[in-house]
Every structure is written in structure tokens, then in C-alpha cells.
Amino acid sequence: MKKPLTIPDEPQPRNITRADLVMTEGFGLEVDGRMKTVFPTLQAAQKRARDLKAEFPMLQVKVYDAVEKKLLELSPTE
């Protein structure tokens, strides 16, 4: 026998980061022309970008500065 579907009284809040919304603060990680992740600091975004580039050298990885509205190229790794 099938159980009836129960609907909760209040929907659970969801914390979703949407890539189609315009960023106003922070630094975004752009991979192959698509915004993927948002970071609070430039250092965190650059570290993740370098890690991705080291693991997958064929990817085009850039950091987007939301305040300046500019794409920042990665500096060569030391």
C-alpha cells in the first residue's frame, strides 16, 4: 500500500548560489567562460584558480573582480 505524500508546513530555506545573477561583491572564478564559484577574497580565488589550472591545464581559468568589474588573468606560478 502506498503512503500518502506529506507536505511540510513551511518550506525549508535553501542557500543556493546562482551563476546567472550579477555579482556585486567578492571575487568569482570563471572556468571556460562560465562563472562557477564566488570567494570573499582575491587570495582565496587565485589559490583555487591555480589549483584548478595545475590539475587541469587545458581549462581557461580567470578571476572576476565584482567591485572593479574586471577579469583578472592569473600570474604565472612561481
PDB file of C-alpha atoms in Angstrom:
ATOM      1  CA  MET A   1       0.000   0.000   0.000  1.00  0.00           C
ATOM      2  CA  LYS A   2       1.342   3.425  -0.946  1.00  0.00           C
ATOM      3  CA  LYS A   3       1.846   6.029   1.737  1.00  0.00           C
ATOM      4  CA  PRO A   4       0.287   9.425   1.096  1.00  0.00           C
ATOM      5  CA  LEU A   5       2.652  12.255   0.213  1.00  0.00           C
ATOM      6  CA  THR A   6       3.147  14.604   3.132  1.00  0.00           C
ATOM      7  CA  ILE A   7       3.974  18.245   2.529  1.00  0.00           C
ATOM      8  CA  PRO A   8       5.784  20.141   5.306  1.00  0.00           C
ATOM      9  CA  ASP A   9       4.038  23.195   6.744  1.00  0.00           C
ATOM     10  CA  GLU A  10       6.926  25.528   5.927  1.00  0.00           C
ATOM     11  CA  PRO A  11       9.342  25.021   3.044  1.00  0.00           C
ATOM     12  CA  GLN A  12      12.957  24.593   4.093  1.00  0.00           C
ATOM     13  CA  PRO A  13      15.160  27.607   3.199  1.00  0.00           C
ATOM     14  CA  ARG A  14      17.731  26.838   0.557  1.00  0.00           C
ATOM     15  CA  ASN A  15      21.081  28.534   0.227  1.00  0.00           C
ATOM     16  CA  ILE A  16      21.780  28.485  -3.497  1.00  0.00           C
ATOM     17  CA  THR A  17      24.455  30.480  -5.271  1.00  0.00           C
ATOM     18  CA  ARG A  18      23.202  31.263  -8.745  1.00  0.00           C
ATOM     19  CA  ALA A  19      25.637  31.915 -11.541  1.00  0.00           C
ATOM     20  CA  ASP A  20      23.116  33.852 -13.643  1.00  0.00           C
ATOM     21  CA  LEU A  21      22.842  36.693 -11.109  1.00  0.00           C
ATOM     22  CA  VAL A  22      25.174  39.675 -11.374  1.00  0.00           C
ATOM     23  CA  MET A  23      27.809  39.735  -8.660  1.00  0.00           C
ATOM     24  CA  THR A  24      28.154  42.959  -6.694  1.00  0.00           C
ATOM     25  CA  GLU A  25      30.905  41.984  -4.258  1.00  0.00           C
ATOM     26  CA  GLY A  26      33.632  39.391  -3.885  1.00  0.00           C
ATOM     27  CA  PHE A  27      35.617  37.522  -6.494  1.00  0.00           C
ATOM     28  CA  GLY A  28      34.246  34.964  -8.907  1.00  0.00           C
ATOM     29  CA  LEU A  29      36.009  32.036 -10.513  1.00  0.00           C
ATOM     30  CA  GLU A  30      35.366  31.854 -14.245  1.00  0.00           C
ATOM     31  CA  VAL A  31      36.114  28.492 -15.852  1.00  0.00           C
ATOM     32  CA  ASP A  32      35.898  28.203 -19.642  1.00  0.00           C
ATOM     33  CA  GLY A  33      33.810  31.376 -19.821  1.00  0.00           C
ATOM     34  CA  ARG A  34      31.272  30.404 -17.153  1.00  0.00           C
ATOM     35  CA  MET A  35      31.072  31.748 -13.613  1.00  0.00           C
ATOM     36  CA  LYS A  36      31.433  28.871 -11.165  1.00  0.00           C
ATOM     37  CA  THR A  37      32.236  29.922  -7.596  1.00  0.00           C
ATOM     38  CA  VAL A  38      32.300  33.106  -5.519  1.00  0.00           C
ATOM     39  CA  PHE A  39      35.068  33.831  -2.994  1.00  0.00           C
ATOM     40  CA  PRO A  40      35.238  36.611  -0.394  1.00  0.00           C
ATOM     41  CA  THR A  41      38.930  37.404  -1.005  1.00  0.00           C
ATOM     42  CA  LEU A  42      41.182  37.685  -4.025  1.00  0.00           C
ATOM     43  CA  GLN A  43      43.769  35.375  -2.467  1.00  0.00           C
ATOM     44  CA  ALA A  44      41.239  32.560  -1.998  1.00  0.00           C
ATOM     45  CA  ALA A  45      40.008  32.895  -5.589  1.00  0.00           C
ATOM     46  CA  GLN A  46      43.545  32.941  -7.004  1.00  0.00           C
ATOM     47  CA  LYS A  47      44.581  29.910  -4.938  1.00  0.00           C
ATOM     48  CA  ARG A  48      41.614  27.868  -6.197  1.00  0.00           C
ATOM     49  CA  ALA A  49      42.241  29.047  -9.767  1.00  0.00           C
ATOM     50  CA  ARG A  50      45.891  27.958  -9.586  1.00  0.00           C
ATOM     51  CA  ASP A  51      44.895  24.593  -8.082  1.00  0.00           C
ATOM     52  CA  LEU A  52      42.404  24.003 -10.906  1.00  0.00           C
ATOM     53  CA  LYS A  53      44.904  25.084 -13.549  1.00  0.00           C
ATOM     54  CA  ALA A  54      47.550  22.750 -12.101  1.00  0.00           C
ATOM     55  CA  GLU A  55      45.144  19.808 -12.071  1.00  0.00           C
ATOM     56  CA  PHE A  56      43.516  20.568 -15.436  1.00  0.00           C
ATOM     57  CA  PRO A  57      45.949  22.639 -17.568  1.00  0.00           C
ATOM     58  CA  MET A  58      43.591  22.710 -20.563  1.00  0.00           C
ATOM     59  CA  LEU A  59      40.994  24.823 -18.705  1.00  0.00           C
ATOM     60  CA  GLN A  60      40.766  28.567 -19.172  1.00  0.00           C
ATOM     61  CA  VAL A  61      40.569  29.908 -15.625  1.00  0.00           C
ATOM     62  CA  LYS A  62      40.157  33.594 -14.735  1.00  0.00           C
ATOM     63  CA  VAL A  63      39.208  35.543 -11.614  1.00  0.00           C
ATOM     64  CA  TYR A  64      36.415  38.143 -11.814  1.00  0.00           C
ATOM     65  CA  ASP A  65      36.566  41.190  -9.529  1.00  0.00           C
ATOM     66  CA  ALA A  66      32.943  42.210  -8.899  1.00  0.00           C
ATOM     67  CA  VAL A  67      33.750  45.661  -7.494  1.00  0.00           C
ATOM     68  CA  GLU A  68      36.055  46.673 -10.362  1.00  0.00           C
ATOM     69  CA  LYS A  69      34.001  44.648 -12.889  1.00  0.00           C
ATOM     70  CA  LYS A  70      37.165  43.247 -14.462  1.00  0.00           C
ATOM     71  CA  LEU A  71      38.515  39.825 -15.320  1.00  0.00           C
ATOM     72  CA  LEU A  72      41.953  39.251 -13.834  1.00  0.00           C
ATOM     73  CA  GLU A  73      44.440  36.993 -15.575  1.00  0.00           C
ATOM     74  CA  LEU A  74      46.403  34.570 -13.419  1.00  0.00           C
ATOM     75  CA  SER A  75      50.014  35.491 -12.891  1.00  0.00           C
ATOM     76  CA  PRO A  76      52.488  32.764 -13.811  1.00  0.00           C
ATOM     77  CA  THR A  77      53.044  30.315 -10.998  1.00  0.00           C
ATOM     78  CA  GLU A  78      56.248  30.757  -9.064  1.00  0.00           C
TER      79      GLU A  78
END
